[in-house]
GROMACS .gro file of C-alpha atoms in nm:
model
  434
    1UNK     CA    1 -10.408  -3.724  11.994
    2UNK     CA    2 -10.298  -3.379  11.979
    3UNK     CA    3 -10.131  -3.393  12.340
    4UNK     CA    4 -10.007  -3.767  12.211
    5UNK     CA    5  -9.841  -3.574  11.921
    6UNK     CA    6  -9.766  -3.299  12.144
    7UNK     CA    7  -9.507  -3.483  12.346
    8UNK     CA    8  -9.392  -3.717  12.084
    9UNK     CA    9  -9.267  -3.409  11.884
   10UNK     CA   10  -9.094  -3.247  12.218
   11UNK     CA   11  -8.888  -3.592  12.304
   12UNK     CA   12  -8.786  -3.566  11.911
   13UNK     CA   13  -8.695  -3.178  11.915
   14UNK     CA   14  -8.492  -3.271  12.224
   15UNK     CA   15  -8.298  -3.608  12.149
   16UNK     CA   16  -8.188  -3.370  11.824
   17UNK     CA   17  -8.123  -3.024  12.004
   18UNK     CA   18  -7.841  -2.875  11.739
   19UNK     CA   19  -8.047  -3.000  11.457
   20UNK     CA   20  -8.338  -2.833  11.656
   21UNK     CA   21  -8.160  -2.517  11.712
   22UNK     CA   22  -8.032  -2.443  11.366
   23UNK     CA   23  -8.402  -2.482  11.298
   24UNK     CA   24  -8.554  -2.283  11.491
   25UNK     CA   25  -8.295  -2.011  11.434
   26UNK     CA   26  -8.404  -1.981  11.038
   27UNK     CA   27  -8.684  -1.922  11.134
   28UNK     CA   28  -8.635  -1.690  11.387
   29UNK     CA   29  -8.390  -1.482  11.142
   30UNK     CA   30  -8.646  -1.479  10.850
   31UNK     CA   31  -8.939  -1.403  11.067
   32UNK     CA   32  -8.755  -1.110  11.275
   33UNK     CA   33  -8.633  -0.982  10.927
   34UNK     CA   34  -8.974  -0.965  10.776
   35UNK     CA   35  -9.163  -0.851  11.072
   36UNK     CA   36  -8.965  -0.596  11.143
   37UNK     CA   37  -8.978  -0.460  10.771
   38UNK     CA   38  -9.381  -0.577  10.733
   39UNK     CA   39  -9.436  -0.339  11.060
   40UNK     CA   40  -9.289  -0.023  10.918
   41UNK     CA   41  -9.444  -0.059  10.618
   42UNK     CA   42  -9.803  -0.119  10.839
   43UNK     CA   43  -9.703   0.204  11.017
   44UNK     CA   44  -9.675   0.401  10.732
   45UNK     CA   45  -9.929   0.312  10.500
   46UNK     CA   46 -10.223   0.273  10.759
   47UNK     CA   47 -10.527   0.459  10.722
   48UNK     CA   48 -10.443   0.807  10.968
   49UNK     CA   49 -10.821   0.821  10.987
   50UNK     CA   50 -11.010   0.487  11.054
   51UNK     CA   51 -11.344   0.490  10.922
   52UNK     CA   52 -11.398   0.855  10.857
   53UNK     CA   53 -11.112   0.878  10.552
   54UNK     CA   54 -11.380   0.754  10.272
   55UNK     CA   55 -11.563   1.087  10.356
   56UNK     CA   56 -11.304   1.344  10.344
   57UNK     CA   57 -11.085   1.427   9.989
   58UNK     CA   58 -10.913   1.776   9.870
   59UNK     CA   59 -10.976   1.969   9.603
   60UNK     CA   60 -10.755   2.079   9.349
   61UNK     CA   61 -10.783   2.372   9.080
   62UNK     CA   62 -10.509   2.545   8.840
   63UNK     CA   63 -10.546   2.914   8.846
   64UNK     CA   64 -10.205   2.954   8.697
   65UNK     CA   65 -10.085   3.123   8.371
   66UNK     CA   66 -10.025   2.991   8.047
   67UNK     CA   67  -9.652   2.978   8.117
   68UNK     CA   68  -9.516   2.616   8.142
   69UNK     CA   69  -9.845   2.475   8.047
   70UNK     CA   70  -9.848   2.094   7.975
   71UNK     CA   71 -10.215   1.930   7.902
   72UNK     CA   72 -10.185   1.602   8.115
   73UNK     CA   73  -9.999   1.816   8.409
   74UNK     CA   74 -10.205   1.782   8.750
   75UNK     CA   75 -10.334   2.130   8.884
   76UNK     CA   76 -10.132   2.285   9.187
   77UNK     CA   77 -10.174   2.090   9.519
   78UNK     CA   78 -10.272   2.367   9.715
   79UNK     CA   79 -10.467   2.664   9.622
   80UNK     CA   80 -10.460   3.044   9.674
   81UNK     CA   81 -10.608   3.304   9.987
   82UNK     CA   82 -10.904   3.398   9.675
   83UNK     CA   83 -10.982   3.077   9.619
   84UNK     CA   84 -10.983   2.962   9.921
   85UNK     CA   85 -11.174   3.143  10.075
   86UNK     CA   86 -11.423   3.179   9.780
   87UNK     CA   87 -11.452   2.771   9.801
   88UNK     CA   88 -11.479   2.791  10.249
   89UNK     CA   89 -11.730   3.073  10.255
   90UNK     CA   90 -11.936   2.852  10.006
   91UNK     CA   91 -12.049   2.584  10.182
   92UNK     CA   92 -12.099   2.361   9.907
   93UNK     CA   93 -11.930   2.000  10.179
   94UNK     CA   94 -12.079   1.893  10.506
   95UNK     CA   95 -11.769   2.013  10.647
   96UNK     CA   96 -11.468   2.247  10.512
   97UNK     CA   97 -11.130   2.330  10.664
   98UNK     CA   98 -10.859   2.593  10.490
   99UNK     CA   99 -10.523   2.581  10.660
  100UNK     CA  100 -10.177   2.642  10.648
  101UNK     CA  101  -9.853   2.589  10.895
  102UNK     CA  102  -9.658   2.795  11.075
  103UNK     CA  103  -9.442   2.828  11.417
  104UNK     CA  104  -9.563   3.032  11.676
  105UNK     CA  105  -9.332   3.303  11.934
  106UNK     CA  106  -9.485   3.180  12.275
  107UNK     CA  107  -9.409   3.362  12.561
  108UNK     CA  108  -9.500   3.218  12.903
  109UNK     CA  109  -9.590   3.343  13.191
  110UNK     CA  110  -9.388   3.161  13.402
  111UNK     CA  111  -9.083   3.332  13.480
  112UNK     CA  112  -8.884   2.977  13.508
  113UNK     CA  113  -8.968   2.941  13.109
  114UNK     CA  114  -8.768   3.128  12.880
  115UNK     CA  115  -9.004   3.225  12.544
  116UNK     CA  116  -8.999   2.977  12.257
  117UNK     CA  117  -9.127   2.858  11.917
  118UNK     CA  118  -9.375   2.624  11.893
  119UNK     CA  119  -9.517   2.411  11.527
  120UNK     CA  120  -9.879   2.602  11.507
  121UNK     CA  121 -10.178   2.515  11.294
  122UNK     CA  122 -10.402   2.825  11.123
  123UNK     CA  123 -10.715   2.657  11.028
  124UNK     CA  124 -11.087   2.734  11.022
  125UNK     CA  125 -11.340   2.596  11.305
  126UNK     CA  126 -11.451   2.295  11.119
  127UNK     CA  127 -11.060   2.123  11.151
  128UNK     CA  128 -11.181   1.951  11.480
  129UNK     CA  129 -11.462   1.776  11.375
  130UNK     CA  130 -11.368   1.717  11.040
  131UNK     CA  131 -11.058   1.527  11.132
  132UNK     CA  132 -11.213   1.397  11.454
  133UNK     CA  133 -10.969   1.578  11.670
  134UNK     CA  134 -11.004   1.437  12.065
  135UNK     CA  135 -11.059   1.708  12.325
  136UNK     CA  136 -10.890   1.682  12.711
  137UNK     CA  137 -11.006   1.967  12.786
  138UNK     CA  138 -11.321   2.272  12.645
  139UNK     CA  139 -11.355   2.223  12.252
  140UNK     CA  140 -11.247   2.451  11.938
  141UNK     CA  141 -11.366   2.783  11.812
  142UNK     CA  142 -11.673   2.899  11.625
  143UNK     CA  143 -11.773   3.011  11.308
  144UNK     CA  144 -11.803   3.323  11.487
  145UNK     CA  145 -11.452   3.341  11.578
  146UNK     CA  146 -11.356   3.290  11.237
  147UNK     CA  147 -11.536   3.554  11.104
  148UNK     CA  148 -11.432   3.800  11.373
  149UNK     CA  149 -11.055   3.731  11.355
  150UNK     CA  150 -11.142   3.637  11.791
  151UNK     CA  151 -10.794   3.594  11.985
  152UNK     CA  152 -10.850   3.213  12.068
  153UNK     CA  153 -10.614   2.928  12.041
  154UNK     CA  154 -10.627   2.541  12.078
  155UNK     CA  155 -10.343   2.392  12.232
  156UNK     CA  156 -10.164   2.004  12.274
  157UNK     CA  157 -10.170   1.798  12.576
  158UNK     CA  158  -9.782   1.854  12.526
  159UNK     CA  159  -9.787   2.226  12.544
  160UNK     CA  160 -10.037   2.254  12.841
  161UNK     CA  161  -9.852   1.985  13.072
  162UNK     CA  162  -9.524   2.236  12.957
  163UNK     CA  163  -9.729   2.564  13.034
  164UNK     CA  164  -9.962   2.471  13.346
  165UNK     CA  165  -9.857   2.103  13.509
  166UNK     CA  166 -10.140   1.957  13.273
  167UNK     CA  167 -10.422   2.141  13.486
  168UNK     CA  168 -10.741   2.274  13.255
  169UNK     CA  169 -10.601   2.531  13.088
  170UNK     CA  170 -10.942   2.671  12.937
  171UNK     CA  171 -10.956   3.061  12.985
  172UNK     CA  172 -10.593   3.148  13.064
  173UNK     CA  173 -10.440   3.347  12.896
  174UNK     CA  174 -10.138   3.203  12.628
  175UNK     CA  175  -9.908   3.493  12.504
  176UNK     CA  176  -9.772   3.450  12.117
  177UNK     CA  177  -9.609   3.764  11.972
  178UNK     CA  178  -9.716   3.956  12.222
  179UNK     CA  179 -10.065   3.936  12.169
  180UNK     CA  180 -10.304   3.784  12.454
  181UNK     CA  181 -10.545   3.439  12.322
  182UNK     CA  182 -10.751   3.312  12.536
  183UNK     CA  183 -10.710   2.905  12.519
  184UNK     CA  184 -11.091   2.743  12.444
  185UNK     CA  185 -10.916   2.381  12.434
  186UNK     CA  186 -10.675   2.171  12.486
  187UNK     CA  187 -10.622   1.864  12.287
  188UNK     CA  188 -10.591   1.508  12.411
  189UNK     CA  189 -10.251   1.319  12.223
  190UNK     CA  190 -10.333   1.306  11.895
  191UNK     CA  191 -10.102   1.221  11.616
  192UNK     CA  192 -10.222   1.099  11.274
  193UNK     CA  193 -10.008   0.929  11.078
  194UNK     CA  194  -9.927   0.992  10.790
  195UNK     CA  195  -9.969   1.388  10.857
  196UNK     CA  196 -10.185   1.374  10.554
  197UNK     CA  197 -10.346   1.747  10.622
  198UNK     CA  198 -10.031   1.895  10.547
  199UNK     CA  199  -9.791   1.653  10.342
  200UNK     CA  200  -9.538   2.016  10.327
  201UNK     CA  201  -9.452   2.004  10.715
  202UNK     CA  202  -9.339   1.655  10.629
  203UNK     CA  203  -9.493   1.315  10.589
  204UNK     CA  204  -9.493   1.169  10.933
  205UNK     CA  205  -9.399   1.479  11.179
  206UNK     CA  206  -9.576   1.511  11.465
  207UNK     CA  207  -9.891   1.698  11.535
  208UNK     CA  208  -9.850   2.085  11.622
  209UNK     CA  209  -9.842   2.220  11.970
  210UNK     CA  210 -10.053   2.535  11.844
  211UNK     CA  211 -10.406   2.606  11.639
  212UNK     CA  212 -10.545   2.943  11.596
  213UNK     CA  213 -10.780   3.055  11.346
  214UNK     CA  214 -10.632   3.131  11.020
  215UNK     CA  215 -10.824   3.468  11.036
  216UNK     CA  216 -10.626   3.587  11.328
  217UNK     CA  217 -10.342   3.449  11.222
  218UNK     CA  218 -10.332   3.660  10.915
  219UNK     CA  219 -10.435   3.953  11.104
  220UNK     CA  220 -10.113   3.935  11.395
  221UNK     CA  221  -9.892   3.824  11.098
  222UNK     CA  222  -9.798   3.499  11.217
  223UNK     CA  223  -9.544   3.339  11.024
  224UNK     CA  224  -9.612   3.101  10.787
  225UNK     CA  225  -9.346   2.861  10.710
  226UNK     CA  226  -9.503   2.583  10.447
  227UNK     CA  227  -9.453   2.577  10.100
  228UNK     CA  228  -9.535   2.832   9.862
  229UNK     CA  229  -9.530   2.825   9.476
  230UNK     CA  230  -9.617   3.189   9.248
  231UNK     CA  231  -9.565   3.273   8.918
  232UNK     CA  232  -9.620   3.558   8.723
  233UNK     CA  233  -9.560   3.845   8.930
  234UNK     CA  234  -9.642   3.692   9.244
  235UNK     CA  235  -9.356   3.583   9.531
  236UNK     CA  236  -9.244   3.860   9.794
  237UNK     CA  237  -9.297   3.952  10.136
  238UNK     CA  238  -9.553   3.694  10.327
  239UNK     CA  239  -9.749   4.019  10.408
  240UNK     CA  240  -9.950   4.042  10.098
  241UNK     CA  241  -9.999   3.667  10.018
  242UNK     CA  242 -10.362   3.722  10.037
  243UNK     CA  243 -10.345   3.888   9.670
  244UNK     CA  244 -10.031   3.741   9.554
  245UNK     CA  245 -10.068   3.513   9.239
  246UNK     CA  246  -9.955   3.233   9.466
  247UNK     CA  247 -10.067   2.886   9.616
  248UNK     CA  248  -9.975   2.842  10.001
  249UNK     CA  249 -10.287   2.726  10.155
  250UNK     CA  250 -10.442   2.353  10.197
  251UNK     CA  251 -10.826   2.267  10.169
  252UNK     CA  252 -11.023   1.958  10.264
  253UNK     CA  253 -11.373   1.890  10.293
  254UNK     CA  254 -11.577   1.613  10.364
  255UNK     CA  255 -11.901   1.462  10.155
  256UNK     CA  256 -12.043   1.249  10.289
  257UNK     CA  257 -12.235   1.031   9.997
  258UNK     CA  258 -12.163   0.975   9.668
  259UNK     CA  259 -12.435   1.139   9.543
  260UNK     CA  260 -12.231   1.528   9.739
  261UNK     CA  261 -11.887   1.373   9.580
  262UNK     CA  262 -12.059   1.445   9.234
  263UNK     CA  263 -12.221   1.715   9.289
  264UNK     CA  264 -11.926   1.893   9.468
  265UNK     CA  265 -11.724   1.752   9.160
  266UNK     CA  266 -11.967   1.963   8.927
  267UNK     CA  267 -11.915   2.285   9.148
  268UNK     CA  268 -11.561   2.285   9.127
  269UNK     CA  269 -11.548   2.268   8.744
  270UNK     CA  270 -11.853   2.573   8.773
  271UNK     CA  271 -11.609   2.740   8.978
  272UNK     CA  272 -11.285   2.667   8.778
  273UNK     CA  273 -11.518   2.777   8.495
  274UNK     CA  274 -11.697   3.085   8.630
  275UNK     CA  275 -11.318   3.212   8.766
  276UNK     CA  276 -11.192   3.161   8.380
  277UNK     CA  277 -11.461   3.410   8.288
  278UNK     CA  278 -11.369   3.658   8.471
  279UNK     CA  279 -10.971   3.658   8.362
  280UNK     CA  280 -10.838   3.510   8.691
  281UNK     CA  281 -10.808   3.158   8.487
  282UNK     CA  282 -10.600   3.122   8.216
  283UNK     CA  283 -10.530   2.781   8.193
  284UNK     CA  284 -10.820   2.529   8.062
  285UNK     CA  285 -11.047   2.413   8.362
  286UNK     CA  286 -10.880   2.086   8.524
  287UNK     CA  287 -11.019   2.041   8.865
  288UNK     CA  288 -11.021   1.702   9.093
  289UNK     CA  289 -11.116   1.563   9.419
  290UNK     CA  290 -10.902   1.284   9.544
  291UNK     CA  291 -11.002   1.172   9.834
  292UNK     CA  292 -10.795   1.119  10.164
  293UNK     CA  293 -10.626   0.776  10.075
  294UNK     CA  294 -10.549   0.875   9.700
  295UNK     CA  295 -10.444   1.164   9.838
  296UNK     CA  296 -10.195   1.010  10.016
  297UNK     CA  297 -10.098   0.709   9.706
  298UNK     CA  298 -10.065   1.060   9.478
  299UNK     CA  299  -9.787   1.187   9.710
  300UNK     CA  300  -9.612   0.855   9.756
  301UNK     CA  301  -9.637   0.877  10.096
  302UNK     CA  302  -9.454   0.619  10.224
  303UNK     CA  303  -9.148   0.569  10.143
  304UNK     CA  304  -9.043   0.350   9.828
  305UNK     CA  305  -8.717   0.178   9.999
  306UNK     CA  306  -8.972   0.100  10.248
  307UNK     CA  307  -9.170  -0.112  10.012
  308UNK     CA  308  -8.778  -0.266   9.845
  309UNK     CA  309  -8.651  -0.390  10.258
  310UNK     CA  310  -9.018  -0.513  10.282
  311UNK     CA  311  -8.954  -0.783  10.016
  312UNK     CA  312  -8.642  -0.806  10.061
  313UNK     CA  313  -8.667  -0.940  10.402
  314UNK     CA  314  -8.964  -1.170  10.294
  315UNK     CA  315  -8.761  -1.328  10.016
  316UNK     CA  316  -8.509  -1.378  10.286
  317UNK     CA  317  -8.772  -1.558  10.489
  318UNK     CA  318  -8.778  -1.791  10.152
  319UNK     CA  319  -8.426  -1.883  10.178
  320UNK     CA  320  -8.421  -1.939  10.512
  321UNK     CA  321  -8.749  -2.178  10.501
  322UNK     CA  322  -8.624  -2.376  10.183
  323UNK     CA  323  -8.270  -2.410  10.437
  324UNK     CA  324  -8.534  -2.486  10.693
  325UNK     CA  325  -8.681  -2.774  10.435
  326UNK     CA  326  -8.362  -2.957  10.429
  327UNK     CA  327  -8.321  -2.952  10.772
  328UNK     CA  328  -8.657  -3.106  10.857
  329UNK     CA  329  -8.579  -3.342  10.533
  330UNK     CA  330  -8.291  -3.520  10.681
  331UNK     CA  331  -8.427  -3.517  11.076
  332UNK     CA  332  -8.781  -3.667  10.960
  333UNK     CA  333  -8.523  -3.949  10.718
  334UNK     CA  334  -8.328  -3.987  10.982
  335UNK     CA  335  -8.598  -4.127  11.209
  336UNK     CA  336  -8.710  -4.394  10.926
  337UNK     CA  337  -8.681  -4.696  11.135
  338UNK     CA  338  -8.896  -4.528  11.401
  339UNK     CA  339  -9.148  -4.435  11.176
  340UNK     CA  340  -9.225  -4.759  11.005
  341UNK     CA  341  -9.212  -4.946  11.384
  342UNK     CA  342  -9.513  -4.691  11.401
  343UNK     CA  343  -9.663  -4.778  11.054
  344UNK     CA  344  -9.634  -5.187  11.148
  345UNK     CA  345  -9.764  -5.137  11.444
  346UNK     CA  346 -10.109  -5.003  11.314
  347UNK     CA  347 -10.046  -4.648  11.268
  348UNK     CA  348 -10.189  -4.476  10.889
  349UNK     CA  349  -9.979  -4.244  10.658
  350UNK     CA  350 -10.242  -3.982  10.797
  351UNK     CA  351 -10.162  -4.058  11.115
  352UNK     CA  352  -9.786  -3.998  11.079
  353UNK     CA  353  -9.805  -3.699  10.852
  354UNK     CA  354  -9.989  -3.528  11.133
  355UNK     CA  355  -9.757  -3.632  11.387
  356UNK     CA  356  -9.447  -3.436  11.226
  357UNK     CA  357  -9.661  -3.145  11.127
  358UNK     CA  358  -9.744  -3.095  11.438
  359UNK     CA  359  -9.362  -3.087  11.541
  360UNK     CA  360  -9.314  -2.869  11.274
  361UNK     CA  361  -9.584  -2.647  11.424
  362UNK     CA  362  -9.388  -2.679  11.743
  363UNK     CA  363  -9.037  -2.568  11.547
  364UNK     CA  364  -9.214  -2.240  11.420
  365UNK     CA  365  -9.388  -2.169  11.741
  366UNK     CA  366  -9.026  -2.154  11.870
  367UNK     CA  367  -8.942  -1.954  11.557
  368UNK     CA  368  -9.188  -1.746  11.636
  369UNK     CA  369  -9.067  -1.647  11.974
  370UNK     CA  370  -8.712  -1.594  11.828
  371UNK     CA  371  -8.847  -1.379  11.512
  372UNK     CA  372  -9.049  -1.156  11.813
  373UNK     CA  373  -8.749  -1.103  11.997
  374UNK     CA  374  -8.544  -0.999  11.683
  375UNK     CA  375  -8.814  -0.774  11.547
  376UNK     CA  376  -8.827  -0.566  11.863
  377UNK     CA  377  -8.495  -0.513  11.826
  378UNK     CA  378  -8.497  -0.438  11.477
  379UNK     CA  379  -8.801  -0.196  11.537
  380UNK     CA  380  -8.540  -0.048  11.796
  381UNK     CA  381  -8.251  -0.013  11.581
  382UNK     CA  382  -8.491   0.151  11.348
  383UNK     CA  383  -8.614   0.413  11.646
  384UNK     CA  384  -8.237   0.522  11.622
  385UNK     CA  385  -8.262   0.608  11.239
  386UNK     CA  386  -8.276   0.968  11.168
  387UNK     CA  387  -8.629   0.950  10.964
  388UNK     CA  388  -8.936   1.149  11.059
  389UNK     CA  389  -9.120   0.802  11.090
  390UNK     CA  390  -8.870   0.654  11.318
  391UNK     CA  391  -9.049   0.710  11.608
  392UNK     CA  392  -9.356   0.554  11.513
  393UNK     CA  393  -9.213   0.177  11.441
  394UNK     CA  394  -9.334  -0.017  11.719
  395UNK     CA  395  -9.524  -0.335  11.699
  396UNK     CA  396  -9.893  -0.351  11.797
  397UNK     CA  397 -10.120  -0.633  11.873
  398UNK     CA  398 -10.219  -0.696  11.508
  399UNK     CA  399  -9.865  -0.723  11.396
  400UNK     CA  400  -9.787  -0.968  11.715
  401UNK     CA  401 -10.038  -1.218  11.583
  402UNK     CA  402  -9.941  -1.233  11.284
  403UNK     CA  403  -9.581  -1.221  11.376
  404UNK     CA  404  -9.654  -1.567  11.550
  405UNK     CA  405  -9.912  -1.651  11.259
  406UNK     CA  406  -9.671  -1.651  11.003
  407UNK     CA  407  -9.406  -1.844  11.225
  408UNK     CA  408  -9.649  -2.117  11.223
  409UNK     CA  409  -9.787  -2.116  10.869
  410UNK     CA  410  -9.437  -2.093  10.753
  411UNK     CA  411  -9.286  -2.408  10.918
  412UNK     CA  412  -9.613  -2.582  10.827
  413UNK     CA  413  -9.550  -2.528  10.533
  414UNK     CA  414  -9.166  -2.609  10.521
  415UNK     CA  415  -9.259  -2.943  10.700
  416UNK     CA  416  -9.528  -3.010  10.405
  417UNK     CA  417  -9.252  -3.210  10.153
  418UNK     CA  418  -9.043  -3.348  10.451
  419UNK     CA  419  -9.375  -3.526  10.637
  420UNK     CA  420  -9.495  -3.630  10.315
  421UNK     CA  421  -9.168  -3.799  10.199
  422UNK     CA  422  -9.129  -3.949  10.560
  423UNK     CA  423  -9.438  -4.134  10.526
  424UNK     CA  424  -9.374  -4.293  10.186
  425UNK     CA  425  -9.114  -4.518  10.368
  426UNK     CA  426  -9.221  -4.887  10.341
  427UNK     CA  427  -9.286  -5.079  10.681
  428UNK     CA  428  -9.117  -5.401  10.570
  429UNK     CA  429  -8.795  -5.233  10.465
  430UNK     CA  430  -8.722  -5.032  10.770
  431UNK     CA  431  -8.829  -5.368  11.008
  432UNK     CA  432  -8.587  -5.538  10.809
  433UNK     CA  433  -8.252  -5.358  10.859
  434UNK     CA  434  -8.329  -5.294  11.214
   0.00000   0.00000   0.00000
């Protein structure tokens, strides 16, 4: 019967081309607007490490003095060098990574390339395993390299393509700030969204091109260009950042069970109490251990205007559906005579209702195709915007499926009332009027 209803639907739609075009256009406009904004929201609010984000946590301590103290104020979003190194060396987590961002002057061996600056990540050896960073060639460095301040480096695929033509460059030398570094690994394409491990560098910025041990970066005095918050006598030259009362490092831990999470939270509390006893911490103990997704929520990573635009777009879709309901109602009631004849020939209300819903579904699918084209256009316009997340606005397979499901579901919903009203026609009255 479905094939028969489909044939009837296509015939009916062809007979009223203008009305059909208006209904399809109304659905397409609503679907196009809502899917454009929903896709952007989907990209920006996604899990940067699916399957692993539940084991990653961001320890927070409050080492500041009493100046400006507020009881309910959260701890700083970063840690000092002293606290970061203490937590790192304690090895109380399954994995831990201490890091900051910067920029390094790269001096290519090729005479055809001028020196340039590349974004860099100064971190510890667990970074790559903890964040599941994919490697194209080689591997990350070891803890021994961290401790010995080895001149080793991991580079991105983009930088490897630029300097070495995409070949395996492990073992090659890369000069940065007049210092020779041995390349031990080349990353495969990797851009977690958001840039969760250091939001100070931009919520949706691209991943760095150069990764070196944190200890090495301090030894060769690589430039640190992340956020720094100091108090008391802190501030001034970056050369003495290790001893200054300033927070400027990010610290992440991996805890593979709820028991370990509770134990690590207790360890942080004991550590803060110990530092307070030593006189380093002045404020009451204030430690927190948010998970990765909670950390993104705390920092309100998804722009508020994106959420607002999504709600407005779905409001526009609702308006389009109301218009579609009116158009369908007019179309179905104009066919009262045809439907009355079908009823008189033995068709039940249920069969007529099914026929009209199939017709609504065909309109929805046509509107879905139109909405998909409009969504592609909308996302193309989004990618032209000067936002750090603009380049991420692409329709993936899941959103493609949602587009058609939303179009089909919306049209069927819009067709319920018109189909029900059309089924209430009394066959005898319609036959008498013929």
